[in-house]
Each structure stands twice: as structure tokens, then as C-alpha cells.
Amino acid sequence: MERKRMSRRVFLQLAGTGLVGSLVVACAPAATEAPKQEAAAAEQAAPAAEEGGKEFVMWGLQYDPHVERYNALAAAFEKKTGYKANIQPQAWPLETKLLAALTAGTQPDVVCVMGIVSVPLFMQKAVIEMDDVVYDAAGVNPQEFFYPEAIQAYTWEGHYMGVPLESNQVSQAVATRYDYLDEAGDEAKALWPGLNVKAEPAGFDSYETMWALAEMLQKQEGGTVTRWGMSSQGWDLGQFFSLMYDLGKFFWDSTNEQFVIDSEEGVRAMEYLVETPVKKGIETQLDDHHMNALFAGKVAVAKGNTSMAPEGAKLTLADGSPMKVEQVMSPSAVKGQEPKFVGEGGWGFEIPTRAKNMDIAVEFCQWMATREGQVIYAQIYGGVVPSTSVVLDDPIYQGDDIIKLSKRRAIASLKNTVYYGNEWGLNRTGSDVPFTEVRQGVKTAAEACKSLQEIFTVNYEQWKESMKG
């Protein structure tokens, strides 16, 4: 089978950003001064638009699906205002490139960048506060217009620093393939919520039911597992923090400025996520993340990413028929409770403090805080998990096919989703290792939580030190 287009998150992983599991590189502590090589590169960048002119400079990720949306937004905005966007896509990481450009005086007027990597920009006041000039001026209440987690990713010290375009896209979903269900028969189909839950959003009623289906769909030949029952590998941290939150404890104690990962809730979360399925013999450490493993036939049930249904639809099976992948909502670890999630936010627009066409940049961001702007971006990937509910009446989210249903199930989780938070620095370097060690059977859940606590504490202290000066 052949994939027609890799997902953005896989693209960023291959580009060396460490997005699988921990977004390690993306969230490494930034120095207070841009690296010399970045500054040199910034000096070579195309010049900004002339001040007071009809053209403004837009930066965003150098990745085809993103560039396509930037062009669509630019065309609509130019038609509306007469202002033309000079789109200058940039390779990852954008936040360090922006700091370098500000030093060199070649900064853009607007930049599309993830809130989760923007803490250095917020701390150094490299981008403007949007409370008054964007939101108040546009008559938009961000707390009402956006999903909570989406706007929290662009909130710093009580101020709004950007216009979000997406919400969390990891942790909420569990997916399988219909060719696996057809192969296993009625007993397996009876356990799949997509076929049996009448009220949406469909989801597993418990982890035990999910594990039972995984056991049923696992395959062995000659005593060797040829298809594992399930995998949650990749984007582990978001799933782990979500389970902790679901069990009643947020991983960061803001009052005492310390992590609480090494706790009863942390250990139970690690058991649900990794240790128990490993002990059941239905999960192991693989050479790829759960989404690709599902597509490649390495696992039967994949847990985490919300892109599995639309990405799977781009593939074909060996007989030439389309692959049918469906997602349902991940279960809660607490009986009778709606599942709760901790999310990483998504992409959004920010305005550099030294934008040479500040008036145009502000007007553009005001427009992006409307349905008109949001719905144009929301078309990315055939319908992204959006930052706002105002776009949900668009045809891209309507219909009863498994892709549209899968999208709406992911979106339904947003009311119970909170953001990671910015105050601990978001440095997750090395955090993937304990999850790997549990899957390999070399650490228990309790030992892994102790390791994670130590890793995050060291990272936090390093981040605080890097932000001094």
C-alpha cells in the first residue's frame, strides 16, 4: 500500500523536531539571544514589506498543507481589504528564526507558530499582547469564541498573545481498521463502539473493554506475534498527563511550582497507558508510532492521535480497496465519568512587536478571530480539530461517514480538555525514555514515574536558568 501524504506531525518528526511522544526539540529551552547561525540566516531573508504599503509579510511552516492554507487566507484577506500577503514559509523551528529576525530587523508582520513553543517569545516580549488591539477592537471575547485549551496555549500572564487556529489533536482517539473487524467477526464487532453506541460521541466504556478487543484482534503465527493487539506509543506524554488528569490530579502543582508525577495518580496512569497492556501481552515497544503501526498492520488497535481516520482513508489495502479506519473516544479510567484530557494546543497567528506593517498585521489577526478566517484554515487535512465551535456548521464537519464521525468525536472531547500550561517551561527533553523502558519491561510503572519526575524537575531548573539575564 502507498501513502499519498504524510501527516504534519509525522513530517515534523522526520524533520527532526521530536514530535513523537514529547516534542523534545520543539520545546527545548531557548536562549535569551538568538543563535548566531539563525541571525545570519535571518539577514539573508527577504526584506519586509515597505512600511505603510499594501503588502505585508507572513511567515509560517514550510510544509505544503500549511502553505496551501496560507495562500487561501491571503487570497481571501486581499479580496476583503486590498492588502497583499508576501508569504515566506520557514523551516522548523520558527520561534528561534523569529528571534533571529527581530535581531536582524527582518521580522515578518505576522507569523503562524505553535503556542506550545512560543514561551520564549512571550517571555521576551517578542510578540504583542492582543487583548486590546485585536480582541477588544474586534468585539471578540476569546473565552467565549475559542475552546478553552486552544486559547490557553496563547495565554501568558493573563494576556492573549495570539489567535489560535487549532485545538489538541492527540490523546482523545482510539482507532481500528474495519478489515480487522471483518476478519475477526461478530464477537469483535460487538466490542467496537463505532458499531454499537447509538449516542454520540461513541467511545469505549472502559479500558477493560478496549483491552478485550485488542486481545481478540491480536494475531500469532507459530507462537510469534505478527500483529499486536494495541499500541499507544507515540505522543505518550499527552496521553499520560491526560490519564493523570482523568484520575483527578494535574501533573503540575502551580502553587508550589513542582511536578507531582511521582504520585499515586501518576503510577495508575502509567499502568493504564503502558504497564497493564504490556503485562497482558497485547503491547510492546515498536519501531514506529501507533498511527503508522496501525496502517502498516503491526497493531490492531491504536490509541492517541486524532488523524488516524482521515489519514487511513488515503491508503489502499493489498486488494486495492480503500482502507477503512474509524476513531472513537478514548475511555475514562473512572467508571461513569466523561474522559478528561490535557492537550498541547495547535498552531496560531502571532504579531512580532517590531512588525513594520503593524496596522495590517492587527487587521489580519482581527479577521482571523472571526468565522470567516477560521473556517478557511479549518479545511487543512480535510477538516482539522478546530480552535472554535463557530466552524462546525461547515460541510467539512457534517455527514455520517466514518471520517466525519471520527472528527466530531475528537472535537466533542474539547469541552473536557485543558492545556499543558506555560509556566513550567514546556521542556520535555528525555521524557520519552521512561515510557520506552516500561514497554521493554525494564521498569515498572512506579519506577517510570519516579524517573519522569526527576527528568522534568531537572528540565525545569535548566529552563529557569536559561531564562535569566
Coordinates of C-alpha atoms in Angstrom, one line a residue, residues 59-318:
W59 CA 5.7 33.6 8.0
G60 CA 4.5 30.1 8.6
L61 CA 5.6 26.5 8.4
Q62 CA 7.3 25.4 5.2
Y63 CA 5.0 22.4 4.6
D64 CA 2.7 22.0 1.7
P65 CA -0.7 21.7 3.6
H66 CA 0.2 24.8 5.6
V67 CA 1.4 26.8 2.7
E68 CA -1.8 25.9 0.8
R69 CA -3.9 27.4 3.7
Y70 CA -1.7 30.5 4.0
N71 CA -2.4 31.2 0.3
A72 CA -6.1 30.6 0.7
L73 CA -6.2 33.0 3.7
A74 CA -4.1 35.6 1.8
A75 CA -6.4 35.5 -1.2
A76 CA -9.5 36.0 0.9
F77 CA -7.9 38.8 3.0
E78 CA -6.6 40.6 -0.1
K79 CA -10.1 40.4 -1.7
K80 CA -11.6 41.8 1.5
T81 CA -9.0 44.6 2.3
G82 CA -6.7 45.1 -0.7
Y83 CA -3.7 44.1 1.4
K84 CA -1.5 41.5 -0.3
A85 CA 0.4 38.9 1.8
N86 CA 4.1 38.2 0.9
I87 CA 4.1 34.6 2.2
Q88 CA 7.6 33.4 3.2
P89 CA 7.4 29.8 4.5
Q90 CA 10.1 28.8 7.0
A91 CA 11.6 25.5 8.1
W92 CA 11.1 24.4 11.7
P93 CA 11.8 25.8 14.3
L94 CA 10.0 29.1 13.6
E95 CA 10.4 30.6 17.1
T96 CA 14.2 30.7 17.0
K97 CA 14.1 32.1 13.5
L98 CA 11.7 34.9 14.6
L99 CA 14.1 35.9 17.5
A100 CA 16.9 36.0 15.0
A101 CA 14.9 38.0 12.5
L102 CA 14.0 40.5 15.2
T103 CA 17.7 41.0 15.9
A104 CA 18.5 41.4 12.2
G105 CA 15.5 43.7 11.6
T106 CA 14.0 41.3 9.0
Q107 CA 11.0 40.1 11.0
P108 CA 7.7 39.4 9.4
D109 CA 4.4 41.2 10.2
V110 CA 2.5 38.0 11.2
V111 CA 3.8 34.6 12.0
C112 CA 2.0 31.2 12.2
V113 CA 3.6 29.3 15.1
M114 CA 2.5 26.9 17.8
G115 CA 1.7 28.3 21.1
I116 CA 3.4 25.5 22.8
V117 CA 6.8 26.6 21.5
S118 CA 6.2 30.3 22.0
V119 CA 7.1 30.7 25.7
P120 CA 10.5 32.3 24.8
L121 CA 8.6 34.7 22.5
F122 CA 6.1 35.6 25.3
M123 CA 8.8 36.0 28.0
Q124 CA 11.0 38.2 25.8
K125 CA 8.0 40.3 24.6
A126 CA 8.9 39.4 21.1
V127 CA 5.2 39.3 20.1
I128 CA 2.5 41.7 21.1
E129 CA -0.4 41.3 23.6
M130 CA -3.6 41.1 21.6
D131 CA -6.1 41.9 24.4
D132 CA -7.0 45.4 23.3
V133 CA -5.8 45.9 19.7
V134 CA -7.2 42.6 18.4
Y135 CA -9.9 41.1 20.6
D136 CA -11.4 44.2 22.2
A137 CA -11.2 46.1 18.9
A138 CA -12.9 43.2 17.1
G139 CA -15.5 42.8 19.8
V140 CA -14.5 39.2 20.4
N141 CA -14.4 37.6 23.8
P142 CA -11.6 34.9 23.4
Q143 CA -13.0 32.9 26.4
E144 CA -16.3 32.5 24.6
F145 CA -15.1 32.3 21.0
F146 CA -12.4 29.7 21.4
Y147 CA -12.3 26.3 23.0
P148 CA -10.5 26.7 26.4
E149 CA -7.4 24.7 25.6
A150 CA -6.9 26.4 22.3
I151 CA -6.7 29.9 23.7
Q152 CA -4.9 28.8 26.8
A153 CA -2.0 27.9 24.6
Y154 CA -1.7 31.5 23.6
T155 CA -2.2 33.0 27.1
W156 CA 0.7 34.4 29.1
E157 CA 0.4 36.1 32.5
G158 CA -3.2 36.8 31.9
H159 CA -2.8 38.2 28.4
Y160 CA -3.7 36.9 25.0
M161 CA -0.7 36.6 22.8
G162 CA -2.1 35.0 19.6
V163 CA -5.1 33.9 17.6
P164 CA -5.3 30.0 17.7
L165 CA -6.3 28.0 14.7
E166 CA -6.4 24.5 16.1
S167 CA -7.1 22.6 19.3
N168 CA -5.4 19.5 20.7
Q169 CA -5.1 16.6 18.3
V170 CA -3.6 13.9 20.4
S171 CA -4.8 11.7 23.3
Q172 CA -8.5 11.7 22.5
A173 CA -8.9 8.9 20.0
V174 CA -8.8 5.1 19.7
A175 CA -8.9 3.6 16.2
T176 CA -9.0 0.3 14.4
R177 CA -9.4 -0.9 10.9
Y178 CA -12.6 -2.5 9.5
D179 CA -10.7 -5.2 7.7
Y180 CA -9.5 -6.4 11.1
L181 CA -13.1 -6.3 12.5
D182 CA -14.4 -8.2 9.4
E183 CA -11.7 -10.8 9.8
A184 CA -12.4 -11.3 13.5
G185 CA -16.2 -11.5 13.1
D186 CA -19.3 -10.6 15.2
E187 CA -17.7 -11.1 18.6
A188 CA -15.1 -8.5 17.9
K189 CA -17.6 -6.2 16.2
A190 CA -19.8 -6.3 19.4
L191 CA -17.0 -4.7 21.3
W192 CA -16.3 -1.8 18.8
P193 CA -18.2 1.3 20.0
G194 CA -18.5 2.7 16.4
L195 CA -20.9 -0.1 15.6
N196 CA -22.8 -0.3 18.8
V197 CA -23.0 3.0 20.6
K198 CA -26.1 4.9 19.5
A199 CA -25.5 8.2 21.3
E200 CA -22.5 10.2 20.0
P201 CA -19.8 10.7 20.8
A202 CA -19.1 7.0 20.6
G203 CA -16.4 5.7 22.9
F204 CA -15.3 2.7 25.0
D205 CA -17.0 2.4 28.3
S206 CA -13.8 1.2 30.0
Y207 CA -10.1 0.3 29.4
E208 CA -11.0 -3.3 30.1
T209 CA -13.4 -3.3 27.1
M210 CA -10.7 -1.7 24.9
W211 CA -8.1 -4.3 26.0
A212 CA -10.6 -7.1 25.4
L213 CA -11.0 -6.1 21.8
A214 CA -7.2 -5.7 21.4
E215 CA -6.7 -9.3 22.7
M216 CA -9.3 -10.5 20.2
L217 CA -7.7 -8.8 17.2
Q218 CA -4.1 -9.8 18.0
K219 CA -2.6 -12.4 15.7
Q220 CA 0.0 -15.0 16.2
E221 CA 1.7 -17.5 13.9
G222 CA 3.8 -20.3 15.2
G223 CA 3.9 -18.7 18.7
T224 CA 5.1 -15.4 17.3
V225 CA 3.0 -12.3 17.4
T226 CA 2.5 -11.0 13.9
R227 CA 0.1 -8.2 14.8
W228 CA 0.0 -6.8 18.3
G229 CA -3.3 -6.1 19.9
M230 CA -2.7 -2.4 20.5
S231 CA -0.3 0.4 20.7
S232 CA -0.4 3.8 22.4
Q233 CA 3.3 4.5 21.5
G234 CA 4.0 8.0 20.3
W235 CA 2.6 11.2 21.8
D236 CA 2.9 9.3 25.1
L237 CA 3.3 12.3 27.3
G238 CA 0.0 13.9 26.4
Q239 CA -1.8 10.6 26.9
F240 CA -0.1 10.1 30.3
F241 CA -0.9 13.6 31.5
S242 CA -4.5 13.2 30.3
L243 CA -4.9 10.0 32.3
M244 CA -3.4 11.7 35.4
Y245 CA -5.9 14.5 35.0
D246 CA -8.7 12.0 34.3
L247 CA -7.8 10.3 37.6
G248 CA -8.0 13.6 39.5
K249 CA -4.5 15.1 39.5
F250 CA -2.9 17.7 37.2
F251 CA 0.7 16.9 36.7
W252 CA 2.0 20.4 37.7
D253 CA 1.4 22.0 41.1
S254 CA 1.4 25.7 40.2
T255 CA 1.1 26.8 43.9
N256 CA 4.3 25.0 44.9
E257 CA 5.9 25.1 41.5
Q258 CA 6.7 21.4 41.3
F259 CA 5.7 18.4 39.4
V260 CA 3.5 15.7 41.0
I261 CA 4.2 12.9 38.5
D262 CA 5.6 10.6 41.2
S263 CA 2.3 10.1 42.8
E264 CA -0.5 7.5 43.2
E265 CA -2.4 9.0 40.2
G266 CA 0.8 9.1 38.1
V267 CA 1.5 5.4 38.8
R268 CA -2.1 4.4 38.0
A269 CA -1.9 6.5 34.8
M270 CA 1.3 4.7 33.7
E271 CA -0.3 1.4 34.5
Y272 CA -3.4 2.2 32.3
L273 CA -1.3 3.6 29.5
V274 CA 1.6 1.1 29.2
E275 CA 2.2 -1.4 32.0
T276 CA -1.1 -3.2 32.0
P277 CA -1.3 -3.8 28.3
V278 CA 2.3 -4.9 28.3
K279 CA 1.6 -7.4 31.1
K280 CA -1.4 -8.6 29.2
G281 CA 0.8 -9.4 26.3
I282 CA -1.0 -7.1 23.8
E283 CA 1.5 -4.3 23.6
T284 CA 5.3 -4.0 23.1
Q285 CA 7.9 -1.4 22.1
L286 CA 7.7 -0.9 18.3
D287 CA 9.9 0.9 15.8
D288 CA 7.2 3.4 14.9
H289 CA 4.3 5.3 16.5
H290 CA 0.8 3.9 16.9
M291 CA -0.7 5.6 13.8
N292 CA 1.9 4.3 11.3
A293 CA 1.8 0.9 13.1
L294 CA -1.9 0.6 12.6
F295 CA -1.6 1.5 8.9
A296 CA 1.3 -1.0 8.4
G297 CA -0.6 -3.9 10.0
K298 CA 1.7 -4.0 13.1
V299 CA -1.1 -3.3 15.6
A300 CA -4.9 -3.8 15.6
V301 CA -6.0 -1.0 17.9
A302 CA -4.2 2.3 18.1
K303 CA -4.7 4.9 20.8
G304 CA -3.9 8.6 20.7
N305 CA -3.8 10.6 17.6
T306 CA -7.0 12.1 16.1
S307 CA -5.7 12.0 12.5
M308 CA -5.9 8.2 12.0
A309 CA -9.3 8.1 10.3
P310 CA -8.6 10.8 7.6
E311 CA -5.0 9.6 7.1
G312 CA -6.1 6.0 6.8
A313 CA -8.6 6.9 4.1
K314 CA -5.7 7.9 1.9
L315 CA -4.4 4.4 1.8
T316 CA -5.4 1.2 0.0
L317 CA -5.3 -2.4 1.0
A318 CA -3.5 -5.1 -0.8

